[in-house]
XYZ file of C-alpha atoms in Angstrom:
516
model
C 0.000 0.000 0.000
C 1.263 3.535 -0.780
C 2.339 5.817 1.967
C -0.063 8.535 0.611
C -3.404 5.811 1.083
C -2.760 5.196 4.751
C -5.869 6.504 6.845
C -5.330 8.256 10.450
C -7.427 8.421 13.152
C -8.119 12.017 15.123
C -7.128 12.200 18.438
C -8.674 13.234 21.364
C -9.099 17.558 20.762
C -9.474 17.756 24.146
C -6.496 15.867 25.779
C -3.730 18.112 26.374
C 0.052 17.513 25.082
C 1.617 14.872 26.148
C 5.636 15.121 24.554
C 5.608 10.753 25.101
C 2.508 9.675 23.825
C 2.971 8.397 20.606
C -0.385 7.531 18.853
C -1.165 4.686 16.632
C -1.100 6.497 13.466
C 2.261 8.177 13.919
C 4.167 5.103 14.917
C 2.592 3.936 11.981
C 4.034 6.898 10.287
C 7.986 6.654 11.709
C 7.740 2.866 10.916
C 6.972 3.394 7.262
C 9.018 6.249 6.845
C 11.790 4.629 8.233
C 11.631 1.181 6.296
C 11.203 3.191 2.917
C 14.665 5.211 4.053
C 16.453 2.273 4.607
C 15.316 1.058 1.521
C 16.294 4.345 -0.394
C 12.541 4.315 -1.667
C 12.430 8.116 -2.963
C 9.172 7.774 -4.379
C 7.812 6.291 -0.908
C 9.779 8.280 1.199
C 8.226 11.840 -1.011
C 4.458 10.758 -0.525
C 5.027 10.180 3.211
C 7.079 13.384 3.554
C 5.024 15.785 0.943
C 1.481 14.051 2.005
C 1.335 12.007 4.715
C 2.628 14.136 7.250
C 0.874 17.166 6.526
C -2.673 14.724 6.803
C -1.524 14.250 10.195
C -0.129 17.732 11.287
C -3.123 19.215 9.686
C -5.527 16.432 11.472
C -3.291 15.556 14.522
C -1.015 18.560 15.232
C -2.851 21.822 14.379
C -1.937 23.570 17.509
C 0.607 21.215 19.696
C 3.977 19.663 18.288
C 4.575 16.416 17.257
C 5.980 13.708 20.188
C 9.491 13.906 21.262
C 12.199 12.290 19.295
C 12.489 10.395 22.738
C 9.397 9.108 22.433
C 9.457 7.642 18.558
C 13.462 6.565 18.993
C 12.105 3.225 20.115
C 9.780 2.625 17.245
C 12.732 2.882 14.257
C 15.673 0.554 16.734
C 16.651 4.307 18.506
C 18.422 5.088 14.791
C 20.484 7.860 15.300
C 20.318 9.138 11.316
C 16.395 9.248 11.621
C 16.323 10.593 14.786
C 17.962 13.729 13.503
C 15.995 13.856 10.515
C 12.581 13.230 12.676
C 13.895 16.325 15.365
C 14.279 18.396 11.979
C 11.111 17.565 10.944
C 9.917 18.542 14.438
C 11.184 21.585 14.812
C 10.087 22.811 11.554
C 6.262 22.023 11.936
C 6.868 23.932 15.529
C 7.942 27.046 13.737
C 5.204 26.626 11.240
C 2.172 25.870 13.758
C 3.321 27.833 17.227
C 5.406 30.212 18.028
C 9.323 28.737 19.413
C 10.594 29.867 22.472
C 14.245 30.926 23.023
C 15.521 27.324 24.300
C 13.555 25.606 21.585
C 15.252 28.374 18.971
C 18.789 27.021 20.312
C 17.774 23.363 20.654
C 16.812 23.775 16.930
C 20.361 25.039 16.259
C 21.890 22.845 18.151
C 19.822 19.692 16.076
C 21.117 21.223 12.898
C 24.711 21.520 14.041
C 24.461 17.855 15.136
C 23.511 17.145 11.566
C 25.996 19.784 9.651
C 28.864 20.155 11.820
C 32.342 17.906 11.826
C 31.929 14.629 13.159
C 28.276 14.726 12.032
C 26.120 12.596 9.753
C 26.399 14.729 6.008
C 29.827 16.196 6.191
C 31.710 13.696 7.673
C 29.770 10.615 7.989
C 29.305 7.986 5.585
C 25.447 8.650 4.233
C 23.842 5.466 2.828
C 20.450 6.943 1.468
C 19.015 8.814 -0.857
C 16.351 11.116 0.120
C 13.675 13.202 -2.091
C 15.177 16.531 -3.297
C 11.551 18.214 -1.537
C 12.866 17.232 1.408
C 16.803 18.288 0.777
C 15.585 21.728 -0.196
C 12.941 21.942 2.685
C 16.157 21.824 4.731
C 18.244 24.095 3.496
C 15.065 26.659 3.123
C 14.231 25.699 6.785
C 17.640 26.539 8.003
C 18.135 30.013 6.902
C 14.424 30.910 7.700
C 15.291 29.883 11.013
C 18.608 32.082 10.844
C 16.653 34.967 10.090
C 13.505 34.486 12.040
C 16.110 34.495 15.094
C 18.067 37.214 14.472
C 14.806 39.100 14.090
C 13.701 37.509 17.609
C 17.202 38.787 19.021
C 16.240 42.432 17.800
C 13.459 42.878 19.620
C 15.103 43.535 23.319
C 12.740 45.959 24.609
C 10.277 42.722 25.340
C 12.817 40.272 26.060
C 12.972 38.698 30.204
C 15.843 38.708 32.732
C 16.352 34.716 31.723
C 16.147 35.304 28.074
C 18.896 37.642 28.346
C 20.883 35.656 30.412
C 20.177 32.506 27.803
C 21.481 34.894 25.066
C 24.645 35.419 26.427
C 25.236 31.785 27.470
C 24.017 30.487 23.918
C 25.852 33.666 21.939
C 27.434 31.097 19.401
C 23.443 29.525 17.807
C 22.628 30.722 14.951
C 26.040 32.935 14.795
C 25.882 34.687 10.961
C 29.586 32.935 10.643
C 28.528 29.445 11.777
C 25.215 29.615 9.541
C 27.325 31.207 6.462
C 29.828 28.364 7.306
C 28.005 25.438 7.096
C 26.709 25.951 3.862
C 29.831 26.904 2.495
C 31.146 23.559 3.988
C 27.947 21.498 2.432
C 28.930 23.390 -0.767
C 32.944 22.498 -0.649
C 32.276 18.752 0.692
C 29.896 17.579 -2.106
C 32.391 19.039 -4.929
C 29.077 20.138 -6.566
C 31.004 23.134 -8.142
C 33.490 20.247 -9.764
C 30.061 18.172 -10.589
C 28.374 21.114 -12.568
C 31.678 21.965 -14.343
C 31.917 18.255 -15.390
C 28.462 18.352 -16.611
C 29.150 21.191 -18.836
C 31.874 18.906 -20.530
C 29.915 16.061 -20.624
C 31.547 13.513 -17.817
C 28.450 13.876 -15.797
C 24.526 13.452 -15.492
C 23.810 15.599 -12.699
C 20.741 17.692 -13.847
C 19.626 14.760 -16.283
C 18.926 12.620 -12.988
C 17.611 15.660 -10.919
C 20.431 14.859 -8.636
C 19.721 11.820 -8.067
C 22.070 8.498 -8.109
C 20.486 5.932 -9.689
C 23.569 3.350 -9.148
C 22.826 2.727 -5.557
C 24.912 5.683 -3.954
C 23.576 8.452 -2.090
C 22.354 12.197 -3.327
C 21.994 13.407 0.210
C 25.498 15.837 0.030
C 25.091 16.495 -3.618
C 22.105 17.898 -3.432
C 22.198 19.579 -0.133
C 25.696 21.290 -1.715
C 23.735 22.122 -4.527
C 20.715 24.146 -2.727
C 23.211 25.658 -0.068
C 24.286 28.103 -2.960
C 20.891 29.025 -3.288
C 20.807 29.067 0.518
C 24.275 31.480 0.401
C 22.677 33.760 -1.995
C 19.390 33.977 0.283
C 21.931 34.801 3.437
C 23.726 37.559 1.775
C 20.714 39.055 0.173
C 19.049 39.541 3.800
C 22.793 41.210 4.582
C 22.307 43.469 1.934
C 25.289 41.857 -0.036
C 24.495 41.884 -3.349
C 27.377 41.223 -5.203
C 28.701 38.219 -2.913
C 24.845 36.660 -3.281
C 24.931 36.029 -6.839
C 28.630 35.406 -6.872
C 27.920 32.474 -4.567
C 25.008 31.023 -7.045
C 27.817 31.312 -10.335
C 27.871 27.851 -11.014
C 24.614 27.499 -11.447
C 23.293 28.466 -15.294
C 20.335 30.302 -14.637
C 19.073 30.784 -17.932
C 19.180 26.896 -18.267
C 16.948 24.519 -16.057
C 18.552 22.757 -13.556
C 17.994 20.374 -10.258
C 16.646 23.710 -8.799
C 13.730 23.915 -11.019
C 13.038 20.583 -9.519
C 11.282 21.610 -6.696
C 8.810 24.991 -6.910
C 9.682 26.460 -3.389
C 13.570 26.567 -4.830
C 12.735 27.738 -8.052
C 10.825 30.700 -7.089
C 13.188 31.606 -4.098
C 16.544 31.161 -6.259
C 14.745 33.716 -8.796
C 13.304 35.737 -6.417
C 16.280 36.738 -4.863
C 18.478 36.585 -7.957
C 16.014 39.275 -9.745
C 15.901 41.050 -6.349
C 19.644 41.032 -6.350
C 20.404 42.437 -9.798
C 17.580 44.867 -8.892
C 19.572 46.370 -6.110
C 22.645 46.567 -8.591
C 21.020 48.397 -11.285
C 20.710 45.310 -13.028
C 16.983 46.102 -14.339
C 17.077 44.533 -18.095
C 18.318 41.069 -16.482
C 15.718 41.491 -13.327
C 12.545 42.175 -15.789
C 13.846 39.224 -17.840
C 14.044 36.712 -14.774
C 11.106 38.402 -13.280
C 9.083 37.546 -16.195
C 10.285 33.702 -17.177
C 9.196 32.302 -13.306
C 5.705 34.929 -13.614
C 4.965 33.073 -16.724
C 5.919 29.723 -15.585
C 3.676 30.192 -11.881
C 1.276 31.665 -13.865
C 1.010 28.631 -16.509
C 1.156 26.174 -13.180
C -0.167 27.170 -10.084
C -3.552 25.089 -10.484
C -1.059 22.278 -10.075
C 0.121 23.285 -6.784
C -3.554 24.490 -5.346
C -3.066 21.183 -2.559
C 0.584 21.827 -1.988
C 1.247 22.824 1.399
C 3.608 25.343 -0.468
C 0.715 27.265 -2.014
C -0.043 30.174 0.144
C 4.060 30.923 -0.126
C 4.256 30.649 -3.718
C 0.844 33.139 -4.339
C 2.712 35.367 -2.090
C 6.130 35.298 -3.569
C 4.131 35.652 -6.608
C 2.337 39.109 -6.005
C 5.749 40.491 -4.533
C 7.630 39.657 -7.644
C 5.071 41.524 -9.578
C 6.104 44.312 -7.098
C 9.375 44.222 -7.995
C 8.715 44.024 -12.158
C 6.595 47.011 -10.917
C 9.473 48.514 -9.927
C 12.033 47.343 -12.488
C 10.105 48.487 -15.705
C 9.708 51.854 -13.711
C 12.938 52.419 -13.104
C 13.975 51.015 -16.556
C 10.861 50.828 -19.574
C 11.067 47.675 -21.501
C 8.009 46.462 -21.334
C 8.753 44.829 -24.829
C 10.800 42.279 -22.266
C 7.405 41.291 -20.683
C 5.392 38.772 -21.969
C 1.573 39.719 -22.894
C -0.174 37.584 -20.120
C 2.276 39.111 -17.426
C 2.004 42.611 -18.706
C -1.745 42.399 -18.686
C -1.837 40.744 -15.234
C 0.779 43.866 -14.126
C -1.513 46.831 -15.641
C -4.765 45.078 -13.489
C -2.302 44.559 -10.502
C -0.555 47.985 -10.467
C -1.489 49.927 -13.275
C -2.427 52.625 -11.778
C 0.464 52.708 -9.598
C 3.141 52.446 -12.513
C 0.941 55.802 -13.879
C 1.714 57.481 -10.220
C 5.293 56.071 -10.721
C 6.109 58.005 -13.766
C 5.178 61.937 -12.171
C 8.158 62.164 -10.808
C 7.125 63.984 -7.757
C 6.292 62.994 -3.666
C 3.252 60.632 -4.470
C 5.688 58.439 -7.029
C 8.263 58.275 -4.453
C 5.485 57.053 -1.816
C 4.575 54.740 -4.645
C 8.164 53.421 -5.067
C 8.401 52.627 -0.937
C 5.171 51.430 -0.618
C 6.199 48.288 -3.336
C 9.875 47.936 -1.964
C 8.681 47.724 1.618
C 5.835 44.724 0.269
C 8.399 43.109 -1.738
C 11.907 43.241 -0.302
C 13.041 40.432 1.731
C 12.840 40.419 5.398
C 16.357 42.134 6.513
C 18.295 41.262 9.056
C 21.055 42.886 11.525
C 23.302 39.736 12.547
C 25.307 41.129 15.114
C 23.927 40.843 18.615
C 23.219 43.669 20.933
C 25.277 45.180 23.568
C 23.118 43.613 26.725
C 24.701 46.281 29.486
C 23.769 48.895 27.060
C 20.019 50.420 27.238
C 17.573 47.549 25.749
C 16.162 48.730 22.470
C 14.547 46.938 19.597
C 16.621 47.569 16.203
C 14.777 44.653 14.099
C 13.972 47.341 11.308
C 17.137 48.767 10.785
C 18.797 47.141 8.353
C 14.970 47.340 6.286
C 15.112 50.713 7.127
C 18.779 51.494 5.537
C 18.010 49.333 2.232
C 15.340 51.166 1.718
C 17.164 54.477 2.059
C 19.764 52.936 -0.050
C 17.171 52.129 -2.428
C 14.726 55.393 -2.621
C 18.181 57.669 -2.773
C 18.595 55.336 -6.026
C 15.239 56.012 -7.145
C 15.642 60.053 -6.858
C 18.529 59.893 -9.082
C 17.182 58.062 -11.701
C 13.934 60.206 -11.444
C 16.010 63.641 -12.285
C 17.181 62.050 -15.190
C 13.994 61.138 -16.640
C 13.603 64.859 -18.647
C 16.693 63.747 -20.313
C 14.959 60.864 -21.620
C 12.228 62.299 -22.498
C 13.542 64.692 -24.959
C 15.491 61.245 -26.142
C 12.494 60.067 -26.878
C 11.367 62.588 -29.154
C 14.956 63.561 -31.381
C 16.749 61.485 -33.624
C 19.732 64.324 -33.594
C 19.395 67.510 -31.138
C 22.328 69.457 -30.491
C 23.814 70.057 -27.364
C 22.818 74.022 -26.987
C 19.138 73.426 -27.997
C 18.582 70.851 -25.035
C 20.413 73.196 -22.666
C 17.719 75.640 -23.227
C 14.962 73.249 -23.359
C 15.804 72.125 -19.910
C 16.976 75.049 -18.929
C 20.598 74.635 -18.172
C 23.634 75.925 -19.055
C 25.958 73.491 -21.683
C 28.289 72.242 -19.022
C 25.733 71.491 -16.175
C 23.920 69.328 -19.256
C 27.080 66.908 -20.123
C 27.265 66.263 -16.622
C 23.585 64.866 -16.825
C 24.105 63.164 -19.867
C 26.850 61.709 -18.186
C 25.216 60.570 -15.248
C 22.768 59.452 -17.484
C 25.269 57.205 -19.115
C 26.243 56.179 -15.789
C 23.067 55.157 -14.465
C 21.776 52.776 -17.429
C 24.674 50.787 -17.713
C 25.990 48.918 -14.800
C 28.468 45.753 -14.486
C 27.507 42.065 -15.423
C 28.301 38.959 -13.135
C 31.145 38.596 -15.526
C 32.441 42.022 -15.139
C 31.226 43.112 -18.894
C 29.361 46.499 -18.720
C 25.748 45.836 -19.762
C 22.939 48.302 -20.715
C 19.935 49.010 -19.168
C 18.667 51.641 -21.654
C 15.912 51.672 -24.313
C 17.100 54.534 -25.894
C 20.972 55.142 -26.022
C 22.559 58.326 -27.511
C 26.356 59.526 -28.552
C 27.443 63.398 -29.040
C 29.380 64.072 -32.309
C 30.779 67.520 -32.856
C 27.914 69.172 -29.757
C 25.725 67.296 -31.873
C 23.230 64.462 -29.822
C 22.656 61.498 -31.909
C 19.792 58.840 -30.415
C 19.827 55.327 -30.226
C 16.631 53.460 -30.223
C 17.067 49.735 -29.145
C 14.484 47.614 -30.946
C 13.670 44.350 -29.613
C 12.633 41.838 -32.940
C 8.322 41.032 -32.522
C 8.218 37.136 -31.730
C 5.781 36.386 -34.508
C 5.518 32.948 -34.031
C 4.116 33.417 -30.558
C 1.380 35.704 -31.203
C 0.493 33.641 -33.724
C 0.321 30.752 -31.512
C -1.648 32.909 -28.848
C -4.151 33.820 -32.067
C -4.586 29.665 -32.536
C -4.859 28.494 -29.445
C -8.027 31.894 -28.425
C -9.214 30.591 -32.141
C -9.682 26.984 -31.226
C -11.004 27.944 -28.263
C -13.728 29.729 -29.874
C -14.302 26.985 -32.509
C -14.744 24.620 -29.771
C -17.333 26.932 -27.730
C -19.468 27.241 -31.154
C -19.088 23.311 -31.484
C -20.445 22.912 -27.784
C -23.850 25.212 -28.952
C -26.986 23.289 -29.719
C -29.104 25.438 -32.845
C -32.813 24.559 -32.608
């Protein structure tokens, strides 16, 4: 029988939490789920993960955690492997259902040290399973949610108690930004998955063709976990506000390419989330809009698909903030011939009113512009902890607070230069003395715009090549301005296709009328 058929029985509502009873339909659970690991069953071990124990959170566990790892060690011969794996698994529905105290923040750190560190089970242990790569990911995601979830628990000091204090400073190392940066730098060096990928390009290896997976007998637990900690760097650095080392850290993978983390919807939208995010923050805006728009168009072509996935509340949401930040991008930067026609129509009924406010140039855009960076920017964190003899004080929102300075400063600039391209817009040649008096400046105060101008639409690639940003592109011969339109070539054969497909649709509509 498959894991996903087996039928549980409610508990008692009423009976209050007992951390050592261990009902009949979760021993049932640890049994199975332990047999199909030792038996490197991936499909089993998925529908028991991705199904089976959300049926019983959702029916068992709404509003108490799961029984102690204690409790359950005795049911699967006290394995030390799935015991780790179980308290994982533990501590995650706790963060998902209640709300963690301090010890059970550090007891969670603690688990995944146990599991991460030297002398532990994936970096220096022999692993003899394969596990599904939901469940790999879920883990890595997990563990820098936790990282920041904590360090935004820290920052709140005004509320915190005598003993929590006092727990701080004993426990100062969990969830240290150098230990949680170095374990999945450590994940990433141990599997070799930079050598894998680079042997893959050549030819000598199958990685993405088997989703990670080793169908030979091995194991694709350190692969894989390698593989989504540089997914899991990039996420760390982006809530430090360090752009540049974030998508550094995610190099090997090919982006523009699927790979193993396309496998798995929660990684594909987070990797491209906070890759467009990224090259947002770095001026960036032609390769944002054009990741932006390839994951809006996939989630938009298959989120009926994940309607029963527990991950589909995250994925809507991630969804309406990366509209946010197109919002922003073809604001900032108009290509909206980068957008594809079901996304751009989906952005005008989502925000386009907004994107009208967004081109005045004047207070309300610039309300506009912080009102969809605050929605849409990741949740920032300040790693460093506080000074405990110092005045208590709650500094959670600074580090939001100074990206977003960071940010609107950014967005001023670019909106002084939008007369410039406005009068771009409308010249093929202009000379240099005319659009001084058009905009009212003198000669020398307009080559430093155009200059900034320059500036500001071209920044740096990941490969250090200068890219452009600009639609319209201009060079001065003899105090003569000549403009550069950039025309993107119409995909025919998609509108086409679009024309078919609304055609058939139609045909099939009249074929479904009865005539009298």
């Amino acid at each position: 029988m498959s894991a996903a058929g087996y039928e549980y029985e409610d508990i008692d509502g009423g009976s209050s939490y007992d951390p050592s009873f261990v009902p009949d339909p979760v021993k049932s659970f640890v049994v199975h789920l332990y047999r199909y690991i030792r038996e490197k069953n991936v499909y089993e071990i998925h529908q028991m993960y991705e199904t089976s124990f959300h049926t019983l959170s959702d029916r068992m566990f709404k509003d108490t955690p799961w029984p102690s790892v204690e409790a359950v060690a005795q049911y699967v011969d006290n394995d030390h492997v799935f015991c780790l794996l179980y308290r994982e698994m533990w501590y995650r529905h706790l963060y998902a259902r209640l709300s963690p105290t301090l010890k059970q923040r550090i007891d969670s750190w603690d688990n995944y040290c146990s599991l991460f560190q030297a002398r532990s089970v994936v970096l220096h242990g022999v692993v003899n399973m394969q596990l599904p790569n939901q469940w790999l990911w879920d883990m890595v995601d997990e563990f820098v949610y936790q990282f920041q979830s904590f360090c935004q628990y820290r920052a709140k000091m005004k509320s915190k108690t005598e003993q929590e204090i006092a727990l701080l400073r004993q426990h100062d190392q969990a969830w240290n930004v150098y230990g949680v940066l170095n374990f999945l730098q450590a994940l990433m060096e141990k599997s070799s998955i930079i050598q894998i990928l680079q042997q893959e390009k050549e030819g000598l290896e199958q990685f993405t063709a088997t989703d990670g997976y080793d169908y030979s007998g091995g194991s694709n637990v350190l692969k894989v976990l390698g593989y989504f900690s540089m997914v899991g760097l990039l996420r760390v650095h982006c809530l430090l506000g360090d752009y540049q080392t974030g998508l550094k850290c995610l190099l090997p993978i090919d982006i523009s390419q699927q790979g193993v983390y396309t496998s798995v919807i929660g990684s594909h939208i987070t990797t491209i989330y906070h890759y467009g995010f990224a090259n947002l923050m770095l001026r960036r805006y032609v390769v944002a809009i054009r990741e932006f728009n390839k994951i809006l168009v996939y989630i938009y072509k298959t989120k009926q698909y994940h309607q029963k996935s527990p991950q589909y509340e995250q994925i809507l949401k991630k969804n309406e903030q990366m509209y946010a930040l197109l919002t922003i991008c073809l604001s900032l930067c108009p290509q909206v011939k980068l957008v594809d026609e079901n996304i751009n129509s989906q952005l005008r009924e989502k925000h386009g009113e907004k994107m009208l406010r967004m081109q005045r140039y004047d207070d309300e855009s610039f309300a506009v512009y912080d009102e969809l960076f605050s929605y849409a920017c990741p949740k920032f964190i300040t790693p460093s902890a506080p000074s405990y003899d110092e005045p208590l004080v709650n500094y959670n929102q600074d580090a939001y607070r100074l990206q977003l300075k960071l940010f609107l400063y950014e967005v001023k600039q670019q909106q002084q230069l939008s007369v410039v391209r406005s009068f771009l817009k409308v010249y093929s040649t202009i000379s240099l003395e005319k659009l001084a008096s058009y905009m009212e400046v003198d000669e020398s105060t307009l080559r430093t715009i155009l200059m900034t101008y320059k500036h500001k639409t071209h920044s740096v690639g990941a490969d250090g090549k200068t890219i452009s940003n600009a639609d319209i592109d201009f060079y001065i011969d003899d105090d003569l301005i000549h403009v550069v339109e950039y025309k993107t070539p119409k995909l025919y054969g998609d509108y086409f296709l679009r024309q078919i497909v609304k055609l058939e649709a139609v045909i099939g509509d009249m074929d479904r009328v009865k005539l009298d």
